[in-house]
Coordinates of C-alpha atoms and ligand atoms in Angstrom, one line a residue:
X1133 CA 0.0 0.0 0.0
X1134 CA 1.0 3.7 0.1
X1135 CA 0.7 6.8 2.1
X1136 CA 0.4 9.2 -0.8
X1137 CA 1.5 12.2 0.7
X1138 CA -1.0 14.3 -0.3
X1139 CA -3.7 11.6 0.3
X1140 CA -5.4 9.8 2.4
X1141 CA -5.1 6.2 2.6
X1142 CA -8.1 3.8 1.5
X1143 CA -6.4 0.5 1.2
X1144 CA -5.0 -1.8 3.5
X1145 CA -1.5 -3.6 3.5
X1146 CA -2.3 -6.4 1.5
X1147 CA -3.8 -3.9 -1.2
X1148 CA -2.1 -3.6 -5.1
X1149 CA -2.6 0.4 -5.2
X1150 CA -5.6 -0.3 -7.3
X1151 CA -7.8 1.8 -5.0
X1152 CA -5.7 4.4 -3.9
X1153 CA -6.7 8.1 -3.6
X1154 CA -6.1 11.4 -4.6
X1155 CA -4.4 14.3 -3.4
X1156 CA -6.8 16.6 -0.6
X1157 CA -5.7 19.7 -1.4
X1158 CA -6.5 21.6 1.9
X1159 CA -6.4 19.5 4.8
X1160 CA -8.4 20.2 7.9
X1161 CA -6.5 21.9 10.8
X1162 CA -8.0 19.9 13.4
X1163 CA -6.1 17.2 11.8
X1164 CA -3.5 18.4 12.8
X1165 CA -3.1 17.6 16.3
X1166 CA -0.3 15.8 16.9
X1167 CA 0.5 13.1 19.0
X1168 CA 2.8 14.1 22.3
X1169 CA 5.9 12.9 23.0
X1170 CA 8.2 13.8 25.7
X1171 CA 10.0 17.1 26.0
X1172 CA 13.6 17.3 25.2
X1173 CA 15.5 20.1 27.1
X1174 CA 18.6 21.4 25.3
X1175 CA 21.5 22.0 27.6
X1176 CA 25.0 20.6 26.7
X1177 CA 27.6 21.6 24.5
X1178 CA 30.3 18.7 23.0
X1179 CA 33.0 20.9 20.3
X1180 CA 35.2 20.0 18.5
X1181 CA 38.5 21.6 20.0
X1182 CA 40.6 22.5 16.8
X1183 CA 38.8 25.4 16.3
X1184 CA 36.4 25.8 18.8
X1185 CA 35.2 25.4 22.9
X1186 CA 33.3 22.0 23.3
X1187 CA 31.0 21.8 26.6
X1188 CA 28.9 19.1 27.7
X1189 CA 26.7 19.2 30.7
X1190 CA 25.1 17.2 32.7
X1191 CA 23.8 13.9 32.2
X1192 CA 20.1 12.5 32.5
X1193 CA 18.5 9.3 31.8
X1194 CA 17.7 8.5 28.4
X1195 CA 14.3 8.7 27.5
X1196 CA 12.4 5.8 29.0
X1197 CA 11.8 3.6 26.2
X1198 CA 8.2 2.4 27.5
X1199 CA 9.0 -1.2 26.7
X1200 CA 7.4 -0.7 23.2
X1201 CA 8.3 -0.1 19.9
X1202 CA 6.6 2.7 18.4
X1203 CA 2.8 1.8 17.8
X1204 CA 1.1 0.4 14.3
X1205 CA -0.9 3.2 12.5
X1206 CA -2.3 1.1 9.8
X1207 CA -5.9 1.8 8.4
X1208 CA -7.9 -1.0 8.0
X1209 CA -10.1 -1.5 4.8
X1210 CA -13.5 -0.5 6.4
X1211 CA -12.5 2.7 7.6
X1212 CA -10.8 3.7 4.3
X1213 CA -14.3 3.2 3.4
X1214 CA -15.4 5.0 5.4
X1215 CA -13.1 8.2 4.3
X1216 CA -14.5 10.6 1.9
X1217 CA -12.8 13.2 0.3
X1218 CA -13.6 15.7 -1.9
X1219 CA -11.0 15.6 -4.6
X1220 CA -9.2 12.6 -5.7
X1221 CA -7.0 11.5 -8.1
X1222 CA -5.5 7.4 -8.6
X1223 CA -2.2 6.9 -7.7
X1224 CA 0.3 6.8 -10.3
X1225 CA 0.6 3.7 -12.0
X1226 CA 3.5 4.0 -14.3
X1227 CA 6.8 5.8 -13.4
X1228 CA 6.9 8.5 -16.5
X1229 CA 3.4 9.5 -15.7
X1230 CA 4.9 11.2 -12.6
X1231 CA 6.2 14.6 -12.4
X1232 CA 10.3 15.4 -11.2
X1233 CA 10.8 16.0 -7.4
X1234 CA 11.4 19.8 -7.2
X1235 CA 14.6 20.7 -4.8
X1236 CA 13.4 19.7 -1.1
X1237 CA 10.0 17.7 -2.0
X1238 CA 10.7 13.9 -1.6
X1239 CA 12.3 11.4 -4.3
X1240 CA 11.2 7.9 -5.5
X1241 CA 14.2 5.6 -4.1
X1242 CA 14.0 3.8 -7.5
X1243 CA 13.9 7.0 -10.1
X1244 CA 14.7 9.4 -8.4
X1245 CA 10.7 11.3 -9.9
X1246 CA 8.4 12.8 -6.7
X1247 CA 7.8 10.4 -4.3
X1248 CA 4.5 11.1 -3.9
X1249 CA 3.7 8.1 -1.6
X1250 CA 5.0 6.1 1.2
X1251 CA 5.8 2.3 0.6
X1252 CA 3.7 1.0 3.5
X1253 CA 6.3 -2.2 3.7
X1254 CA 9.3 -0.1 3.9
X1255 CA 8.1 3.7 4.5
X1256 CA 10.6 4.6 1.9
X1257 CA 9.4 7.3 -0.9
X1258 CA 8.0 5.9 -3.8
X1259 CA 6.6 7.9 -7.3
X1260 CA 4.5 5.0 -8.3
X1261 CA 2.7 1.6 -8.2
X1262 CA 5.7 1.0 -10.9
X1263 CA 8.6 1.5 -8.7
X1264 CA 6.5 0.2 -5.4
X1265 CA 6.6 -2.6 -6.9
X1266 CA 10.3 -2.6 -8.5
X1267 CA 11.2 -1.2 -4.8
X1268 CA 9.5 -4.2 -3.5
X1269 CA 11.4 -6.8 -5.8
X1270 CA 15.1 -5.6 -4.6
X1271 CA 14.0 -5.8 -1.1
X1272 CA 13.4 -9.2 -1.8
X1273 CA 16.0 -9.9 -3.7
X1274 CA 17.9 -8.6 -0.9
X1275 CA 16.3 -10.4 2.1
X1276 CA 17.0 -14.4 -0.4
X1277 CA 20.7 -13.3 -0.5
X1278 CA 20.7 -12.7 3.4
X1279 CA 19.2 -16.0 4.0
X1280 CA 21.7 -18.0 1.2
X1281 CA 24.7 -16.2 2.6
X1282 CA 24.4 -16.9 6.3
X1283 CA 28.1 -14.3 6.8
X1284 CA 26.6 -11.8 5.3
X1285 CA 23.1 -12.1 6.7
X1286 CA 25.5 -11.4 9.8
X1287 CA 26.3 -8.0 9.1
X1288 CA 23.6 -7.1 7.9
X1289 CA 20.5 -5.5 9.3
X1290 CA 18.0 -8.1 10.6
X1291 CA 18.7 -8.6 13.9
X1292 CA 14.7 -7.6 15.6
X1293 CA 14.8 -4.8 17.4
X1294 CA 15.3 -4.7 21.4
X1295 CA 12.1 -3.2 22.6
X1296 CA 14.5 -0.5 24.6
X1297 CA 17.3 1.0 24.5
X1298 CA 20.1 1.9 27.3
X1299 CA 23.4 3.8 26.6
X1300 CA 26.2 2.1 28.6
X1301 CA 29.8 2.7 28.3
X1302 CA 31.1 -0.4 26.5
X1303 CA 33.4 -2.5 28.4
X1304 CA 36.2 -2.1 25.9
X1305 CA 35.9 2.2 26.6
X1306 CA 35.4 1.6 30.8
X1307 CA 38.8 -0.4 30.5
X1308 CA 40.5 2.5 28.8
X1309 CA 43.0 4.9 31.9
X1310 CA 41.6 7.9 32.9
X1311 CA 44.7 9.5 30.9
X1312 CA 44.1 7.5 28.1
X1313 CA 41.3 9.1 27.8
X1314 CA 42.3 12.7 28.4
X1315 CA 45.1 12.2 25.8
X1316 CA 42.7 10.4 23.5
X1317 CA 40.8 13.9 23.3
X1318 CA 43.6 15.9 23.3
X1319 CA 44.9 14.3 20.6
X1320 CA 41.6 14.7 18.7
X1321 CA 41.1 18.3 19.7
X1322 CA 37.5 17.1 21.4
X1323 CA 36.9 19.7 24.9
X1324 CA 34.1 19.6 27.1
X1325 CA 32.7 21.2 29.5
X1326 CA 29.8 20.1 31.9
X1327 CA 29.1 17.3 34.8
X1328 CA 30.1 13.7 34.7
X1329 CA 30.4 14.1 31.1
X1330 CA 30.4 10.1 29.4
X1331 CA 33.8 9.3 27.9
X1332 CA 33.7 9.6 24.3
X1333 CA 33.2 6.3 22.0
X1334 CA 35.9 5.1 19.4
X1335 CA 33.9 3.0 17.1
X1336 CA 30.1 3.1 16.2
X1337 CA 29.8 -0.2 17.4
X1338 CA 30.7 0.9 20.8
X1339 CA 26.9 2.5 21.2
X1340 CA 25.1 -1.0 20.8
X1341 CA 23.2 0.1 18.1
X1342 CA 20.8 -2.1 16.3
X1343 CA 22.1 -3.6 13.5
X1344 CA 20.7 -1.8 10.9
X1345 CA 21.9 1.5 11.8
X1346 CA 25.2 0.4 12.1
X1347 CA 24.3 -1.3 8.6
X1348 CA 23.1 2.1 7.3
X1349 CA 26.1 3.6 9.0
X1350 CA 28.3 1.8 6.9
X1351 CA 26.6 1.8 4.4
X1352 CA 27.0 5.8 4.0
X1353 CA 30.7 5.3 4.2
X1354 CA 30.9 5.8 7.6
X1355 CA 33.5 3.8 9.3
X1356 CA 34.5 5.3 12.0
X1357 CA 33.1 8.7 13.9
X1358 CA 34.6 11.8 13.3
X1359 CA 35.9 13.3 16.6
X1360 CA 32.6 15.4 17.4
X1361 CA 30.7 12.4 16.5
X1362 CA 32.7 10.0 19.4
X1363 CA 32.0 12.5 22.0
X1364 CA 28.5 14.1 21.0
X1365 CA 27.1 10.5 20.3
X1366 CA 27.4 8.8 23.5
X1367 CA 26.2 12.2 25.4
X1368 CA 23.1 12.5 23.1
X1369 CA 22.5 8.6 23.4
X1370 CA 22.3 9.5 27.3
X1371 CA 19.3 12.0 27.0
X1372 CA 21.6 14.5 27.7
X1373 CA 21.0 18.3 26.6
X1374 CA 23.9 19.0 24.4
X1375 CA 25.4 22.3 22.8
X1376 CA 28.1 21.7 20.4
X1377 CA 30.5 23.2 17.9
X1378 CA 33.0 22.3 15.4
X1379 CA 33.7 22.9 11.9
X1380 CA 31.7 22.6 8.8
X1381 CA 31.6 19.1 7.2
X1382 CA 32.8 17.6 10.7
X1383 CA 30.1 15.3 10.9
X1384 CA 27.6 17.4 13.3
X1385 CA 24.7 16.0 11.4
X1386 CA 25.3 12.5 12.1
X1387 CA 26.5 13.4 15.9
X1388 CA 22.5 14.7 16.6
X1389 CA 20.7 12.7 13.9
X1390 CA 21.7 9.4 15.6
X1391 CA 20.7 9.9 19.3
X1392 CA 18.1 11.3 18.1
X1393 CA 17.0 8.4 15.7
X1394 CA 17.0 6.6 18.4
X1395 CA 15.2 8.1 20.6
X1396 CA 12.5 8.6 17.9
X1397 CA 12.9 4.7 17.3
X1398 CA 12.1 3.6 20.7
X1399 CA 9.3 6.0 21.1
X1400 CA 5.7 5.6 20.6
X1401 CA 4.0 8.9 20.0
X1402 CA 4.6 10.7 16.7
X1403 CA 6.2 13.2 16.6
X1404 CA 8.7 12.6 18.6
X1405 CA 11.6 14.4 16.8
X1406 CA 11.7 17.9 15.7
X1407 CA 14.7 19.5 14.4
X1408 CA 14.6 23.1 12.9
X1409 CA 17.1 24.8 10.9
X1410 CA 17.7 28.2 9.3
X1411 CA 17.8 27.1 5.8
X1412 CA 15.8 24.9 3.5
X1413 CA 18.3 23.4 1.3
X1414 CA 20.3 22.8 5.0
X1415 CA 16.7 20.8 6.0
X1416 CA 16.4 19.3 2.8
X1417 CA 20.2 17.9 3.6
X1418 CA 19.1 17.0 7.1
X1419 CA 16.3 15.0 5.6
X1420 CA 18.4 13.0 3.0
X1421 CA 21.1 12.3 5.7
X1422 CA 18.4 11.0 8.2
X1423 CA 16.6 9.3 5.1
X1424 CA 20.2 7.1 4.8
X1425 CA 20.5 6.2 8.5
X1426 CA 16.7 5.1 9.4
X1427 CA 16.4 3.5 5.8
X1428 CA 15.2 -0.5 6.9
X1429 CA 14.3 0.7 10.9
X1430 CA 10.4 0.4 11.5
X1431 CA 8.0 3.5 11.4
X1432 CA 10.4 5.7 10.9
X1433 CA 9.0 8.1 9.0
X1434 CA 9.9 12.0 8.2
X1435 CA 8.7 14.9 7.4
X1436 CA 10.5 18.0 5.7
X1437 CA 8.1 21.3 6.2
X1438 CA 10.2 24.1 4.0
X1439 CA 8.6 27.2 2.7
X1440 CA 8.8 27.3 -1.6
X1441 CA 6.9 24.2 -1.6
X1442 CA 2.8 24.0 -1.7
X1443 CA 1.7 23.4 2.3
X1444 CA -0.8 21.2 1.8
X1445 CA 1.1 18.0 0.7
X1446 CA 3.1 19.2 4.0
X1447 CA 0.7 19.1 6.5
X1448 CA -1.2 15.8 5.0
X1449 CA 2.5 14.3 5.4
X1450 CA 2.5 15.5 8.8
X1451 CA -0.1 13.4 10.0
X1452 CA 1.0 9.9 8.4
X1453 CA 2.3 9.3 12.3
X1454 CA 5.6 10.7 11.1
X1455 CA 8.8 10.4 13.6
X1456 CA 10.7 12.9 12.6
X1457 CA 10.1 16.7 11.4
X1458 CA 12.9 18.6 9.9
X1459 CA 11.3 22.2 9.7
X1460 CA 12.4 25.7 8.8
X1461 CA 10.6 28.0 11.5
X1462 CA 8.8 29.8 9.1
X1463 CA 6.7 27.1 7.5
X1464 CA 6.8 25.7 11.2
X1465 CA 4.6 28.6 12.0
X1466 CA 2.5 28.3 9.1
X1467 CA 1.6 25.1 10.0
X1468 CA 1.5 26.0 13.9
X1469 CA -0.9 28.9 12.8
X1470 CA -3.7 27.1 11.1
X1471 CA -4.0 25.0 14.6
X1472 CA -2.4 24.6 17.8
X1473 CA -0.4 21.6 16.9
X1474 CA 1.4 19.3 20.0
X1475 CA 4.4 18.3 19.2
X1476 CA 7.0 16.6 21.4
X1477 CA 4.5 16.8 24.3
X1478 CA 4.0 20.6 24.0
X1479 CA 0.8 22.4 23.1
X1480 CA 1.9 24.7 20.9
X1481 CA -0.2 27.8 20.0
X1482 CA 0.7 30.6 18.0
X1483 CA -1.3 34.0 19.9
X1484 CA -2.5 36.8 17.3
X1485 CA 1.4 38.2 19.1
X1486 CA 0.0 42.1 17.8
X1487 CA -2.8 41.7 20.3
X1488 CA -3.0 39.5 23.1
X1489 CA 0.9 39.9 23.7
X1490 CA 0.1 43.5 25.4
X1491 CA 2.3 46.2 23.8
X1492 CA 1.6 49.6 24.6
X1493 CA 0.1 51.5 22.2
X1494 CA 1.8 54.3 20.2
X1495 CA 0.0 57.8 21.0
X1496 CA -0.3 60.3 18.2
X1497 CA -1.4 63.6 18.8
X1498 CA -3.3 65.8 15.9
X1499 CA -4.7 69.1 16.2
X1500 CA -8.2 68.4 15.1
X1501 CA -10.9 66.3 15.2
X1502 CA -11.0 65.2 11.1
X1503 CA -7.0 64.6 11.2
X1504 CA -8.0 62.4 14.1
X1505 CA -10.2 60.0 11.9
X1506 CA -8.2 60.9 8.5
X1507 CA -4.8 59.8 10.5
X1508 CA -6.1 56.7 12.1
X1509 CA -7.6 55.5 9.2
X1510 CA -4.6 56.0 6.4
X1511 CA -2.2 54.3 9.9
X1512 CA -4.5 51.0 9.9
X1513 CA -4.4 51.0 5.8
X1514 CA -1.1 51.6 5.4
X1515 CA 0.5 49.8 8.4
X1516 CA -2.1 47.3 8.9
X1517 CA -1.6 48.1 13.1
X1518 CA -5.2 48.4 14.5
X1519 CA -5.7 52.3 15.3
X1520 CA -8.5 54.1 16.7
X1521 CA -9.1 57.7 16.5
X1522 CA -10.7 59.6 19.9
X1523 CA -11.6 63.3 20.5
X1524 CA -14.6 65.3 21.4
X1525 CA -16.9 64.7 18.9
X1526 CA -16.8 61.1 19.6
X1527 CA -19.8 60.5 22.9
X1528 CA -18.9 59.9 26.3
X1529 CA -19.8 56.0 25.8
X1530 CA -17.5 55.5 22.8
X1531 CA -14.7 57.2 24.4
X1532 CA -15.2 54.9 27.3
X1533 CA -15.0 51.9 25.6
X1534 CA -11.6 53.2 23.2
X1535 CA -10.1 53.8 26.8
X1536 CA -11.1 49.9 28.0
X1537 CA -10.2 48.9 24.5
X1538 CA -6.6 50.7 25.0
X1539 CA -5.8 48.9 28.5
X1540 CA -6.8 45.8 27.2
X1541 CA -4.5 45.8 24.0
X1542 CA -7.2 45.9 21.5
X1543 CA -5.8 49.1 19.9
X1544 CA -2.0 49.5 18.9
X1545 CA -2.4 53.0 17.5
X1546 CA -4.6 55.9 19.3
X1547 CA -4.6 59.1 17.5
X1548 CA -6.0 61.6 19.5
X1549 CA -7.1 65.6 19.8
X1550 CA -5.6 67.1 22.9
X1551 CA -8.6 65.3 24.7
X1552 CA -6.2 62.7 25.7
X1553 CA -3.3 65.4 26.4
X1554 CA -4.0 65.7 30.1
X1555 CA -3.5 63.8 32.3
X1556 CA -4.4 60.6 31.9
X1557 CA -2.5 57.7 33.4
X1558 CA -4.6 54.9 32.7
X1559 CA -2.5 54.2 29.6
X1560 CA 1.1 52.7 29.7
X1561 CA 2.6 54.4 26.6
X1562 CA 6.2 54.3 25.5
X1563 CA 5.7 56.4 22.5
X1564 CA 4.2 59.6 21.7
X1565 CA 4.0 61.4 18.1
X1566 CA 2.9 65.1 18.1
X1567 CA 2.1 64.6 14.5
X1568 CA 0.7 68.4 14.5
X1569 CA 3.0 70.4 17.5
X1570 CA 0.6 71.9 19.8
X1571 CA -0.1 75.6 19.9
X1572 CA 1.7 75.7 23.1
X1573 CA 4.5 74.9 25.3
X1574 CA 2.7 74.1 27.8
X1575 CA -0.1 71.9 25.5
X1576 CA 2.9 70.4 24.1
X1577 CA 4.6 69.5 28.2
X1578 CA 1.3 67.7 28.6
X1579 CA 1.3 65.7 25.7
X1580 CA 5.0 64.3 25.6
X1581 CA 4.5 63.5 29.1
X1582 CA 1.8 60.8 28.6
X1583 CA 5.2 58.9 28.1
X1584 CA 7.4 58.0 30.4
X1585 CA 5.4 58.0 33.4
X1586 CA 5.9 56.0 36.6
X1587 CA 9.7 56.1 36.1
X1588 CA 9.1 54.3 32.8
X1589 CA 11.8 55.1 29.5
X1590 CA 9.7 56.8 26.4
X1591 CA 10.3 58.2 23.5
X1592 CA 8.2 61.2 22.0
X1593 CA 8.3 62.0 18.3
X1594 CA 7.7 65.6 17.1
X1595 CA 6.8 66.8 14.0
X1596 CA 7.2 70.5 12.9
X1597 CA 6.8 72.9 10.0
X1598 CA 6.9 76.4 10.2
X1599 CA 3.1 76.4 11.6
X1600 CA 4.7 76.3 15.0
X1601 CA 8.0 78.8 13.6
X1602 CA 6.8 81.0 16.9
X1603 CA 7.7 78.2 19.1
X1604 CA 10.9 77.1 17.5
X1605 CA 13.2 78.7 20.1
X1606 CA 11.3 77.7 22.8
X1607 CA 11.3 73.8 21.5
X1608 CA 14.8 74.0 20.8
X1609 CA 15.7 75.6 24.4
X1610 CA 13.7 72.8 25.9
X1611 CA 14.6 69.7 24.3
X1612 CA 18.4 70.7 23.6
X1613 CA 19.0 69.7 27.7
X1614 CA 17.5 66.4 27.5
X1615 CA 20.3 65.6 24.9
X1616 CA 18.2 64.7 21.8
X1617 CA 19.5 65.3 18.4
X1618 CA 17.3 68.6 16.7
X1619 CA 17.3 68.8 13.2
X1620 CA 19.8 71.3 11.6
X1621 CA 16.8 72.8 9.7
X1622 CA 15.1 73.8 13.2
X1623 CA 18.7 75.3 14.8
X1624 CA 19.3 76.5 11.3
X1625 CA 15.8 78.5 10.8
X1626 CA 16.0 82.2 10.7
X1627 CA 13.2 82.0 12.6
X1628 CA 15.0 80.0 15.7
X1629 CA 17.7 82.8 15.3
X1630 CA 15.4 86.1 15.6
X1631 CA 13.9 84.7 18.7
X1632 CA 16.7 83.9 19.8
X1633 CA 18.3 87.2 19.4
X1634 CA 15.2 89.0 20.3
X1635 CA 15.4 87.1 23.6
X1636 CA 18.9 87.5 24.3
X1637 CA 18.1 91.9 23.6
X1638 CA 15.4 91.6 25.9
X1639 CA 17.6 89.8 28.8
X1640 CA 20.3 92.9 28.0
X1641 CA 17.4 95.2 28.3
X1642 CA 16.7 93.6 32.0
X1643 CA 19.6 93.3 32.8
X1644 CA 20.9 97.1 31.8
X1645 CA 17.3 98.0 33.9
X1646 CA 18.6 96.3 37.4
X1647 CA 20.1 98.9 40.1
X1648 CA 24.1 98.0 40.8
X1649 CA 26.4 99.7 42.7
X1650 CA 28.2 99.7 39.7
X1651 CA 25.9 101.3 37.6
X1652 CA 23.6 103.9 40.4
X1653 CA 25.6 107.1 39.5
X1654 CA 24.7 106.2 35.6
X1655 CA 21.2 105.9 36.1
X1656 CA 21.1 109.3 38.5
X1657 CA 23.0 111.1 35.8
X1658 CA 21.1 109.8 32.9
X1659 CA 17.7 110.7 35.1
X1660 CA 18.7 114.2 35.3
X1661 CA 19.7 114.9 32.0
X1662 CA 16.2 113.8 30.9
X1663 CA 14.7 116.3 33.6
X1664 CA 16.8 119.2 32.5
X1665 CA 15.8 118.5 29.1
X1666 CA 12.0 118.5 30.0
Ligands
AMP82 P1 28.3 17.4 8.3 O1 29.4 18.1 9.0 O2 27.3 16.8 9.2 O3 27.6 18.3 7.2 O4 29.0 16.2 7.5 C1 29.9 16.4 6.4 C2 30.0 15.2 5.5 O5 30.6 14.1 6.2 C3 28.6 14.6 5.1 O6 28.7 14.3 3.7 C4 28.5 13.3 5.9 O7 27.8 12.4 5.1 C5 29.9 12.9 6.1 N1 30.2 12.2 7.3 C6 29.6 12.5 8.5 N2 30.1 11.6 9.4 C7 31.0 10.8 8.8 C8 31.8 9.7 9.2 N3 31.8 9.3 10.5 N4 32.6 9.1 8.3 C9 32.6 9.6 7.0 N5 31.8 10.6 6.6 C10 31.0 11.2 7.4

């Protein structure tokens, strides 16, 4: 049978593909609650020392296996039936009738075209009933030559699976010196730093892995770990939180991606993996590597959620009970948008973060009632923040409810007359704009210091044209202390200068008019003169 990705299954096991379904093209969110799985702290740090600082912390138990290996999601014929979707379309039968994978969307594992379904037997990708079925025939092929060659049914991967796993030291590692160690990982450049940090491994076999990893293993050319791999490996196969750095193309991928296979491998919930990186084409690696090492272990599906591909065949993916999800964030919170999704035992749930996260809203202040409603309106168009416009003409209930509105958070932009100038400190705002300056200094006190209050940092923006060229001297003297940068075209204004000069004259004046000792017998003299002249 397959799991077409886009599609929901309507045969069972023993099927031919003859009544497979088409693509869904918009799945429904509630779908898409996923299954829990344990939470995975990150806290230790393994490095590769050539280059770079290599911690590792403290140890916890591995993640309790449950005694199980992870559960059987198969559908059973009568509730295929039972399934009913809109839009459908047969699976492919032929191999050429399929389209090429575009860079990050799945590949057949026989020809390389989209693999658009999941071979139920083997959960590798698959492109159609064609290659299922080639797919099929090497497997085969391939278990007959296991069973006529006894040595090399030996080495390879069909030992069954332990139902748990337990990271121990190996013996031939807990026989090595104390300094044989230490010059072990001086030799290899491998630091750590942390508690009771496990002793690195030398060979993959050292981790008791099941046999078809270290098949897989080997079979990827891997024959011995790199030195970030021998010390992250054993860490990671403890459960323990990890951070780690070394160089590029030092084997980093590997060092998580096996802990963390198995850990997904003994776990029954789906997901149970989630690993997000910056960059598709570095997730679409991620995929292909983990792709390799899981190739032949049971249920070990993944999922690759990238942005530049359509969502839908995504999140229909995402629900075939898949182990692992390599995910950019982005499309992560796509997905997470459409529903809150649990993953890895967390409810996730993306909040509309404009409104119920509580920022303060920005204050503008205009100098009328129809730039009130003209501003608010061109600020929600334009900006798309929600903005409400309040001043006198607007009745006492309505201004009310703005106010509630505004301590609550449903408003991130209040553009107001100087109604809301005074006074009012109901409102925690960290930013005022005096889109129109006030017609006074002492207007424009009031409405800057709506900001800032209860020892709170604010900022207030001020816009002026020569409207407000009476007040330019008196803005500049007043802001110029509080060390914000005026524009040269206010300190440069003629304007700015005559008032300035005009206030300096009339300082002279005052101070010319004050009695001094110094200046008493001036004064008397110049009195007389002005009597003797009358
Ligand atoms: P990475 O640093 O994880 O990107 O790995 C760089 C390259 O090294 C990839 O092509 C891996 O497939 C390969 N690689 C990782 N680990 C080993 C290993 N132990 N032996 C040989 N090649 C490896």
């Amino acid at each position: 049978m397959f799991v077409p990705r886009s599609l929901k299954i309507k045969r069972n096991a023993n099927d031919d593909g003859k009544s497979c379904v088409a693509k869904i093209i918009k799945p429904d969110p509630e779908d898409l609650q996923l299954d829990k799985s344990r939470d995975v702290p990150v806290d230790a740090l393994v490095t590769e020392a050539a280059t770079t600082d290599r911690h590792v912390s403290e140890s916890c138990p591995f993640p309790s296996p449950g005694g199980q290996l992870a559960e059987v999601h198969s559908v059973s014929p009568e509730q295929g039936a039972k399934d009913n979707y809109p839009s459908e379309e047969p699976v492919k039968s032929f191999s050429k009738t399929q389209r090429w994978a575009e860079p990050g969307e799945p590949v057949c594992v026989v020809c390389g075209r989209y693999g658009e379904y999941i071979c139920d037997k083997t959960d590798e990708d698959v492109c159609s009933l064609e290659c299922k079925a080639k797919h099929l025939q090497v497997k085969e092929k391939e278990e007959k030559s296991k069973l006529s060659n006894p040595q090399k049914a030996d080495s390879e991967p069909e030992s069954p699976l332990n139902a748990s796993y337990v990271y121990k030291e190996h013996p031939f590692i807990l026989n090595l010196q104390e300094d044989q160690i230490e010059n072990l990982k001086q030799q290899l450049g491998i630091l750590v730093q942390g508690q009771e940090v496990t002793r690195p491994i030398i060979d993959f076999e050292h981790c008791s892995l099941p046999e078809v990893l270290n098949h897989n293993l080997k079979k990827s050319g891997y024959e011995v770990p790199t030195p970030i791999q021998m010390q992250m490996i054993p860490v990671g196969l403890l459960g323990r939180d990890i951070l780690a750095s070394a160089d590029t193309g030092s084997g980093k991928t590997a060092a998580f991606l096996l802990p963390v296979i198995m850990r997904a491998l003994f776990e029954s919930k789906t997901p149970s993996a989630l690993i997000l990186t910056p960059t598709r084409e570095l997730a679409i690696q991620i995929e292909r590597q983990a792709k390799e090492l899981m190739s032949g272990l049971p249920r070990m599906k993944t999922v690759l959620l990238v942005g530049g591909l359509p969502l839908p065949p995504q999140l229909y993916r995402l629900q075939q009970h898949v182990k692992v999800i390599i995910a950019t964030p982005g499309r992560l919170l796509d997905i997470i948008k459409q529903s809150s999704v649990e993953l890895c035992g967390v409810k996730i749930v993306v909040v509309d973060e404009d409104k119920k996260l509580f920022k303060p809203p920005v204050l503008v202040f205009v100098d009328c009632k129809l730039g009130a409603d003209l501003l608010s309106e061109a600020v929600e168009k334009i900006t798309g923040l929600k903005s409400i416009s309040i001043h006198s003409e607007k009745s006492q209930i309505e201004r009310k409810n703005i106010l509630k509105g505004l301590l609550e958070g449903d408003y991130e932009v209040v553009v107001s007359t100087g109604v809301l100038g005074r006074g009012l400190d109901l409102i925690s705002v960290r930013l005022v704009v005096n889109f129109d300056m006030p017609s006074s200094m002492d207007e424009y006190v009031h409405q800057i210091g709506r900001v800032g209050r209860l020892g709170q940092n604010g900022t207030a923006i001020t816009f002026i044209n020569n409207n407000s060229k009476r007040l330019f001297w008196d803005i500049a003297k007043r802001v110029k202390p509080t060390g914000s940068i005026l524009p040269p075209q206010l300190l440069n204004s003629p304007y700015l200068h005559d008032q300035k000069r005009k206030e300096q004259q009339k300082d002279k004046q005052t101070q010319n008019d004050l009695v001094t000792g110094a200046n008493l017998m001036d004064i008397i003299r110049k009195h007389d003169k002005s009597n003797s002249q009358k």
